[in-house]
mmCIF file of C-alpha atoms in Angstrom:
data_model
loop_
_atom_site.group_PDB
_atom_site.id
_atom_site.type_symbol
_atom_site.label_atom_id
_atom_site.label_comp_id
_atom_site.label_asym_id
_atom_site.label_seq_id
_atom_site.Cartn_x
_atom_site.Cartn_y
_atom_site.Cartn_z
ATOM 1 C CA MET P 178 101.177 96.551 119.953
ATOM 2 C CA ALA P 179 99.206 93.430 119.114
ATOM 3 C CA ALA P 180 97.060 91.241 121.312
ATOM 4 C CA ILE P 181 96.039 87.672 120.527
ATOM 5 C CA PRO P 182 92.662 86.351 121.702
ATOM 6 C CA ARG P 183 92.510 83.207 123.822
ATOM 7 C CA ARG P 184 90.569 81.437 121.071
ATOM 8 C CA THR P 185 92.386 82.393 117.908
ATOM 9 C CA ARG P 186 90.450 82.744 114.669
ATOM 10 C CA ILE P 187 92.299 81.617 111.574
ATOM 11 C CA GLY P 188 91.551 83.643 108.473
ATOM 12 C CA VAL P 189 92.715 83.538 104.874
ATOM 13 C CA ALA P 190 96.318 82.930 105.898
ATOM 14 C CA TRP P 191 97.329 81.085 109.033
ATOM 15 C CA MET P 192 98.863 84.270 110.428
ATOM 16 C CA ASP P 193 95.643 86.265 110.021
ATOM 17 C CA PHE P 194 94.469 86.048 113.579
ATOM 18 C CA GLY P 195 94.332 88.290 116.622
ATOM 19 C CA ASN P 196 93.679 91.918 117.302
ATOM 20 C CA VAL P 197 95.556 95.143 116.830
ATOM 21 C CA ALA P 198 94.995 96.402 120.357
ATOM 22 C CA GLU P 199 95.540 100.020 121.318
ATOM 23 C CA THR P 200 97.488 100.941 118.200
ATOM 24 C CA PRO P 201 96.296 104.456 117.255
ATOM 25 C CA LEU P 202 94.438 104.308 113.940
ATOM 26 C CA ILE P 203 93.680 107.072 111.462
ATOM 27 C CA ARG P 204 90.188 108.213 110.518
ATOM 28 C CA SER P 205 91.352 109.606 107.169
ATOM 29 C CA ASP P 206 89.550 108.192 104.119
ATOM 30 C CA ALA P 207 92.941 107.909 102.426
ATOM 31 C CA PHE P 208 93.873 105.173 104.889
ATOM 32 C CA ARG P 209 90.558 103.362 104.858
ATOM 33 C CA VAL P 210 92.265 100.657 102.804
ATOM 34 C CA LEU P 211 94.236 99.649 105.910
ATOM 35 C CA LEU P 212 91.100 99.213 107.998
ATOM 36 C CA ASP P 213 89.408 97.300 105.199
ATOM 37 C CA ASP P 214 92.402 94.951 104.959
ATOM 38 C CA LEU P 215 92.378 94.310 108.719
ATOM 39 C CA CYS P 216 88.652 93.586 108.549
ATOM 40 C CA LYS P 217 89.123 91.196 105.632
ATOM 41 C CA ARG P 218 91.619 89.210 107.692
ATOM 42 C CA GLU P 219 89.405 89.191 110.790
ATOM 43 C CA ILE P 220 91.919 91.249 112.757
ATOM 44 C CA GLY P 221 89.961 93.214 115.329
ATOM 45 C CA THR P 222 90.425 96.925 115.979
ATOM 46 C CA LYS P 223 87.730 97.552 118.581
ATOM 47 C CA ASP P 224 90.290 98.320 121.304
ATOM 48 C CA CYS P 225 92.160 100.864 119.193
ATOM 49 C CA PRO P 226 91.894 104.602 119.808
ATOM 50 C CA PHE P 227 91.504 106.791 116.728
ATOM 51 C CA THR P 228 93.320 109.999 115.885
ATOM 52 C CA GLU P 229 92.898 112.843 113.403
ATOM 53 C CA ARG P 230 96.678 113.331 113.158
ATOM 54 C CA ASP P 231 98.542 112.748 109.917
ATOM 55 C CA PRO P 232 99.910 109.217 109.955
ATOM 56 C CA PRO P 233 103.552 108.203 109.689
ATOM 57 C CA PHE P 234 104.565 106.624 106.401
ATOM 58 C CA SER P 235 107.598 104.995 104.857
ATOM 59 C CA SER P 236 109.012 105.037 101.351
ATOM 60 C CA VAL P 237 110.674 101.728 100.484
ATOM 61 C CA ILE P 238 113.293 101.350 97.746
ATOM 62 C CA LEU P 239 113.888 97.726 96.760
ATOM 63 C CA ALA P 240 117.018 96.520 94.950
ATOM 64 C CA GLN P 241 115.821 93.899 92.471
ATOM 65 C CA ASP P 242 119.205 92.225 92.111
ATOM 66 C CA SER P 243 119.697 91.518 95.833
ATOM 67 C CA GLY P 244 116.260 91.908 97.407
ATOM 68 C CA THR P 245 117.650 94.415 99.914
ATOM 69 C CA ARG P 246 115.763 97.574 100.737
ATOM 70 C CA THR P 247 116.260 101.166 101.846
ATOM 71 C CA ILE P 248 113.498 102.626 104.005
ATOM 72 C CA ILE P 249 112.894 106.355 104.431
ATOM 73 C CA HIS P 250 110.623 107.087 107.394
ATOM 74 C CA CYS P 251 108.466 110.153 107.918
ATOM 75 C CA ASN P 252 106.890 110.432 111.377
ATOM 76 C CA LYS P 253 105.581 113.812 112.498
ATOM 77 C CA ASP P 254 105.117 113.066 116.208
ATOM 78 C CA TYR P 255 102.404 110.480 115.679
ATOM 79 C CA PRO P 256 100.849 109.681 119.085
ATOM 80 C CA GLN P 257 102.079 106.651 120.999
ATOM 81 C CA THR P 258 99.824 104.299 122.905
ATOM 82 C CA THR P 259 99.527 105.384 126.534
ATOM 83 C CA TYR P 260 98.920 103.422 129.698
ATOM 84 C CA GLU P 261 95.607 105.262 130.025
ATOM 85 C CA ASP P 262 94.561 103.857 126.637
ATOM 86 C CA PHE P 263 95.661 100.368 127.635
ATOM 87 C CA SER P 264 93.877 100.440 130.984
ATOM 88 C CA LYS P 265 90.516 100.522 129.177
ATOM 89 C CA ILE P 266 91.076 97.061 127.635
ATOM 90 C CA ASN P 267 89.310 94.005 129.004
ATOM 91 C CA LEU P 268 92.313 91.703 129.385
ATOM 92 C CA ALA P 269 90.103 88.655 129.946
ATOM 93 C CA GLN P 270 89.696 88.266 126.185
ATOM 94 C CA TYR P 271 93.419 87.972 125.446
ATOM 95 C CA GLY P 272 95.985 85.204 125.776
ATOM 96 C CA TRP P 273 99.085 86.974 124.423
ATOM 97 C CA VAL P 274 100.129 90.647 124.236
ATOM 98 C CA HIS P 275 103.071 91.607 122.034
ATOM 99 C CA PHE P 276 104.912 94.931 122.433
ATOM 100 C CA GLU P 277 107.577 96.841 120.561
ATOM 101 C CA ALA P 278 110.384 98.383 122.620
ATOM 102 C CA ARG P 279 109.334 102.010 122.657
ATOM 103 C CA ASN P 280 107.562 104.583 124.850
ATOM 104 C CA THR P 281 109.236 102.892 127.821
ATOM 105 C CA PRO P 282 107.458 104.450 130.843
ATOM 106 C CA HIS P 283 103.987 103.684 129.474
ATOM 107 C CA THR P 284 104.938 100.268 128.061
ATOM 108 C CA LEU P 285 106.425 99.241 131.400
ATOM 109 C CA LYS P 286 103.195 100.150 133.178
ATOM 110 C CA MET P 287 101.171 98.198 130.612
ATOM 111 C CA MET P 288 103.339 95.112 131.122
ATOM 112 C CA GLN P 289 103.084 95.382 134.887
ATOM 113 C CA SER P 290 99.317 95.703 134.675
ATOM 114 C CA ILE P 291 99.224 92.386 132.790
ATOM 115 C CA ARG P 292 101.418 90.777 135.439
ATOM 116 C CA ASP P 293 99.131 92.120 138.159
ATOM 117 C CA TYR P 294 96.087 90.855 136.276
ATOM 118 C CA ASN P 295 97.610 87.380 135.913
ATOM 119 C CA GLN P 296 98.407 87.223 139.613
ATOM 120 C CA ARG P 297 94.965 88.482 140.604
ATOM 121 C CA THR P 298 92.961 86.194 138.320
ATOM 122 C CA GLY P 299 95.190 83.153 137.897
ATOM 123 C CA GLN P 300 95.281 83.722 134.142
ATOM 124 C CA GLY P 301 98.465 83.350 132.128
ATOM 125 C CA ILE P 302 98.523 86.087 129.511
ATOM 126 C CA ILE P 303 101.876 85.842 127.716
ATOM 127 C CA ILE P 304 103.949 88.992 127.212
ATOM 128 C CA SER P 305 106.471 89.290 124.381
ATOM 129 C CA LEU P 306 108.735 92.106 123.241
ATOM 130 C CA ASP P 307 110.262 92.986 119.879
ATOM 131 C CA PHE P 308 113.502 94.783 120.782
ATOM 132 C CA GLU P 309 115.144 96.600 117.858
ATOM 133 C CA THR P 310 116.355 100.021 119.038
ATOM 134 C CA ARG P 311 117.722 102.056 121.947
ATOM 135 C CA TYR P 312 119.115 99.372 124.202
ATOM 136 C CA GLU P 313 119.921 101.552 127.203
ATOM 137 C CA GLN P 314 116.551 103.311 127.194
ATOM 138 C CA ASN P 315 114.505 100.130 126.733
ATOM 139 C CA GLN P 316 116.517 97.520 128.631
ATOM 140 C CA GLU P 317 114.161 97.486 131.633
ATOM 141 C CA LEU P 318 111.302 96.322 129.391
ATOM 142 C CA CYS P 319 112.854 92.833 129.217
ATOM 143 C CA ALA P 320 112.295 91.751 132.815
ATOM 144 C CA PRO P 321 108.458 91.604 132.817
ATOM 145 C CA CYS P 322 108.360 89.578 129.572
ATOM 146 C CA ASP P 323 107.959 85.891 128.863
ATOM 147 C CA PHE P 324 109.705 86.202 125.481
ATOM 148 C CA VAL P 325 112.118 88.816 124.129
ATOM 149 C CA VAL P 326 113.088 88.809 120.451
ATOM 150 C CA PHE P 327 116.278 90.832 120.052
ATOM 151 C CA SER P 328 117.557 92.389 116.843
ATOM 152 C CA LYS P 329 120.798 91.162 115.255
ATOM 153 C CA GLU P 330 121.535 94.740 114.180
ATOM 154 C CA LEU P 331 121.182 96.061 117.711
ATOM 155 C CA ALA P 332 123.299 93.197 119.051
ATOM 156 C CA GLY P 333 126.012 94.177 116.579
ATOM 157 C CA GLN P 334 125.925 97.771 117.793
ATOM 158 C CA LEU P 335 126.567 96.460 121.312
ATOM 159 C CA GLY P 336 129.539 94.404 120.146
ATOM 160 C CA TRP P 337 127.836 91.017 120.463
ATOM 161 C CA LYS P 338 129.075 88.712 117.725
ATOM 162 C CA THR P 339 126.764 85.677 117.876
ATOM 163 C CA PRO P 340 123.178 84.843 118.844
ATOM 164 C CA ARG P 341 124.466 82.791 121.793
ATOM 165 C CA GLN P 342 126.515 85.702 123.141
ATOM 166 C CA SER P 343 123.565 88.037 122.674
ATOM 167 C CA CYS P 344 121.169 85.766 124.560
ATOM 168 C CA VAL P 345 123.648 85.220 127.404
ATOM 169 C CA GLU P 346 124.420 88.929 127.744
ATOM 170 C CA LEU P 347 120.732 89.800 127.829
ATOM 171 C CA ALA P 348 119.937 87.141 130.418
ATOM 172 C CA ALA P 349 122.765 88.390 132.641
ATOM 173 C CA LYS P 350 121.052 91.778 132.916
ATOM 174 C CA ILE P 351 117.890 90.297 134.462
ATOM 175 C CA PRO P 352 117.756 90.445 138.279
ATOM 176 C CA GLU P 353 118.366 87.079 139.933
ATOM 177 C CA SER P 354 115.377 87.551 142.218
ATOM 178 C CA GLY P 355 112.774 87.054 139.514
ATOM 179 C CA PRO P 356 112.053 84.719 136.595
ATOM 180 C CA LYS P 357 114.040 85.234 133.416
ATOM 181 C CA PRO P 358 112.435 85.688 130.020
ATOM 182 C CA VAL P 359 113.212 83.472 127.072
ATOM 183 C CA PHE P 360 115.608 85.366 124.798
ATOM 184 C CA ILE P 361 115.496 84.801 121.035
ATOM 185 C CA CYS P 362 117.972 86.293 118.570
ATOM 186 C CA PRO P 363 117.186 85.897 114.854
ATOM 187 C CA TRP P 364 120.492 86.019 112.982
ATOM 188 C CA GLY P 365 119.532 86.289 109.328
ATOM 189 C CA SER P 366 121.090 83.658 107.086
ATOM 190 C CA ALA P 367 122.771 82.093 110.149
ATOM 191 C CA GLY P 368 119.406 81.093 111.609
ATOM 192 C CA ALA P 369 118.417 81.984 115.172
ATOM 193 C CA GLY P 370 119.410 81.258 118.740
ATOM 194 C CA ALA P 371 117.224 80.953 121.838
ATOM 195 C CA LEU P 372 118.021 80.782 125.548
ATOM 196 C CA ASP P 373 115.254 79.494 127.806
ATOM 197 C CA ALA P 374 114.566 80.554 131.381
ATOM 198 C CA ASN P 375 116.632 77.632 132.720
ATOM 199 C CA GLY P 376 119.732 78.557 130.737
ATOM 200 C CA ASN P 377 119.343 75.932 128.011
ATOM 201 C CA TYR P 378 120.517 77.225 124.640
ATOM 202 C CA TYR P 379 119.125 76.162 121.259
ATOM 203 C CA GLU P 380 120.311 77.140 117.798
ATOM 204 C CA MET P 381 118.184 76.628 114.704
ATOM 205 C CA SER P 382 119.503 76.828 111.150
ATOM 206 C CA SER P 383 117.989 79.099 108.549
ATOM 207 C CA TYR P 384 116.135 77.954 105.450
ATOM 208 C CA LYS P 385 118.079 78.980 102.364
ATOM 209 C CA GLN P 386 116.192 80.362 99.366
ATOM 210 C CA ASP P 387 117.394 80.359 95.764
ATOM 211 C CA LYS P 388 116.086 83.859 95.120
ATOM 212 C CA VAL P 389 115.385 86.765 97.455
ATOM 213 C CA VAL P 390 112.510 88.931 96.194
ATOM 214 C CA ASP P 391 111.416 91.131 99.103
ATOM 215 C CA THR P 392 112.878 91.228 102.615
ATOM 216 C CA LEU P 393 110.446 93.875 103.868
ATOM 217 C CA GLY P 394 108.516 92.436 106.820
ATOM 218 C CA ALA P 395 110.719 89.375 107.343
ATOM 219 C CA GLY P 396 111.210 90.242 110.999
ATOM 220 C CA ASP P 397 107.500 90.694 111.591
ATOM 221 C CA SER P 398 106.879 87.400 109.800
ATOM 222 C CA PHE P 399 109.368 85.699 112.120
ATOM 223 C CA MET P 400 107.514 87.056 115.149
ATOM 224 C CA ALA P 401 104.117 86.046 113.775
ATOM 225 C CA GLY P 402 105.378 82.542 113.058
ATOM 226 C CA PHE P 403 106.803 82.190 116.538
ATOM 227 C CA ILE P 404 103.624 83.348 118.271
ATOM 228 C CA TYR P 405 101.474 81.124 116.088
ATOM 229 C CA ALA P 406 103.576 78.001 116.687
ATOM 230 C CA THR P 407 103.801 78.646 120.440
ATOM 231 C CA LEU P 408 100.220 79.702 121.182
ATOM 232 C CA GLU P 409 98.156 77.932 118.542
ATOM 233 C CA GLY P 410 100.420 74.966 117.862
ATOM 234 C CA GLN P 411 101.664 74.444 121.423
ATOM 235 C CA ARG P 412 105.125 73.697 120.039
ATOM 236 C CA SER P 413 108.332 73.674 122.073
ATOM 237 C CA LEU P 414 110.704 76.643 122.076
ATOM 238 C CA ALA P 415 113.074 75.084 119.546
ATOM 239 C CA GLU P 416 110.209 73.972 117.285
ATOM 240 C CA SER P 417 108.567 77.402 117.425
ATOM 241 C CA VAL P 418 111.785 79.232 116.572
ATOM 242 C CA ASP P 419 112.431 76.775 113.738
ATOM 243 C CA PHE P 420 108.949 77.453 112.350
ATOM 244 C CA ALA P 421 109.535 81.195 112.686
ATOM 245 C CA ASN P 422 112.707 80.763 110.622
ATOM 246 C CA ARG P 423 110.692 78.939 107.962
ATOM 247 C CA VAL P 424 108.071 81.670 107.845
ATOM 248 C CA ALA P 425 110.595 84.504 107.574
ATOM 249 C CA SER P 426 112.545 82.616 104.925
ATOM 250 C CA HIS P 427 109.439 81.886 102.875
ATOM 251 C CA LYS P 428 108.225 85.471 103.167
ATOM 252 C CA ILE P 429 111.296 86.850 101.341
ATOM 253 C CA THR P 430 110.522 84.720 98.252
ATOM 254 C CA GLY P 431 107.638 87.000 97.253
ATOM 255 C CA PHE P 432 106.095 90.410 97.654
ATOM 256 C CA GLY P 433 103.585 90.909 100.428
ATOM 257 C CA TYR P 434 102.371 88.153 102.707
ATOM 258 C CA GLU P 435 99.662 86.152 100.948
ATOM 259 C CA HIS P 436 102.083 83.397 99.960
ATOM 260 C CA ILE P 437 102.848 82.658 103.616
ATOM 261 C CA SER P 438 99.483 80.886 103.801
ATOM 262 C CA GLN P 439 101.162 78.024 101.909
ATOM 263 C CA LEU P 440 102.986 77.120 105.120
ATOM 264 C CA GLY P 441 101.634 75.122 108.028
ATOM 265 C CA LEU P 442 102.979 73.575 111.179
ATOM 266 C CA SER P 443 102.656 70.128 109.663
ATOM 267 C CA ASN P 444 104.364 70.759 106.298
#
């Protein structure tokens, strides 16, 4: 889970802003490099609990000819963020909280606590969700959100053939009594589709690259680009999704993320 302060601080790259809030971090010296990297990029960790447990890790095999990857995960019951952890956060310092679709009972309570806080204080903390797995188990997480970014792979598993169909099907599951989230479906080389709360649909083309070097993290780059354009740049839905497409497309042209700093909302 990531939380973005109301006054974002821009670091070395435009996407280096915000806090990693309530994500369990490891005290092990072997993983000190991760904390040092977060510090370098001015990404705060003060709201994160720490654990002595062995961390999850992934082995990534990249195919140089196509840029595709195979990921082998190892996760020995690493602790998830709990509602009790989240309840200790001072929400007044944040303007956007982004969740992944997991640990549903606790995540739902966290989202509702933000909604309650907004209603009580008149603030407008934005809630977004990255939805990649376990549709049936996590479906109820959509309703409290302002933005839901839904995986093309998961849409395919559900038999949805296009980003438009995916957005429409997702919106139909939201109760009529309350506001609907904005649904966004990145669709790889076909671009991305977005359905706003009023039922207006937008489709943005992808940005083709001559050579694909590394696709690892393209989805996270898309999400970072969207949040940045929406919160920091105050762009419209279509403009923000278009910028997210640009960021994800540019990310795959190189290893890592440093080269993304070449992009800006104005270029």
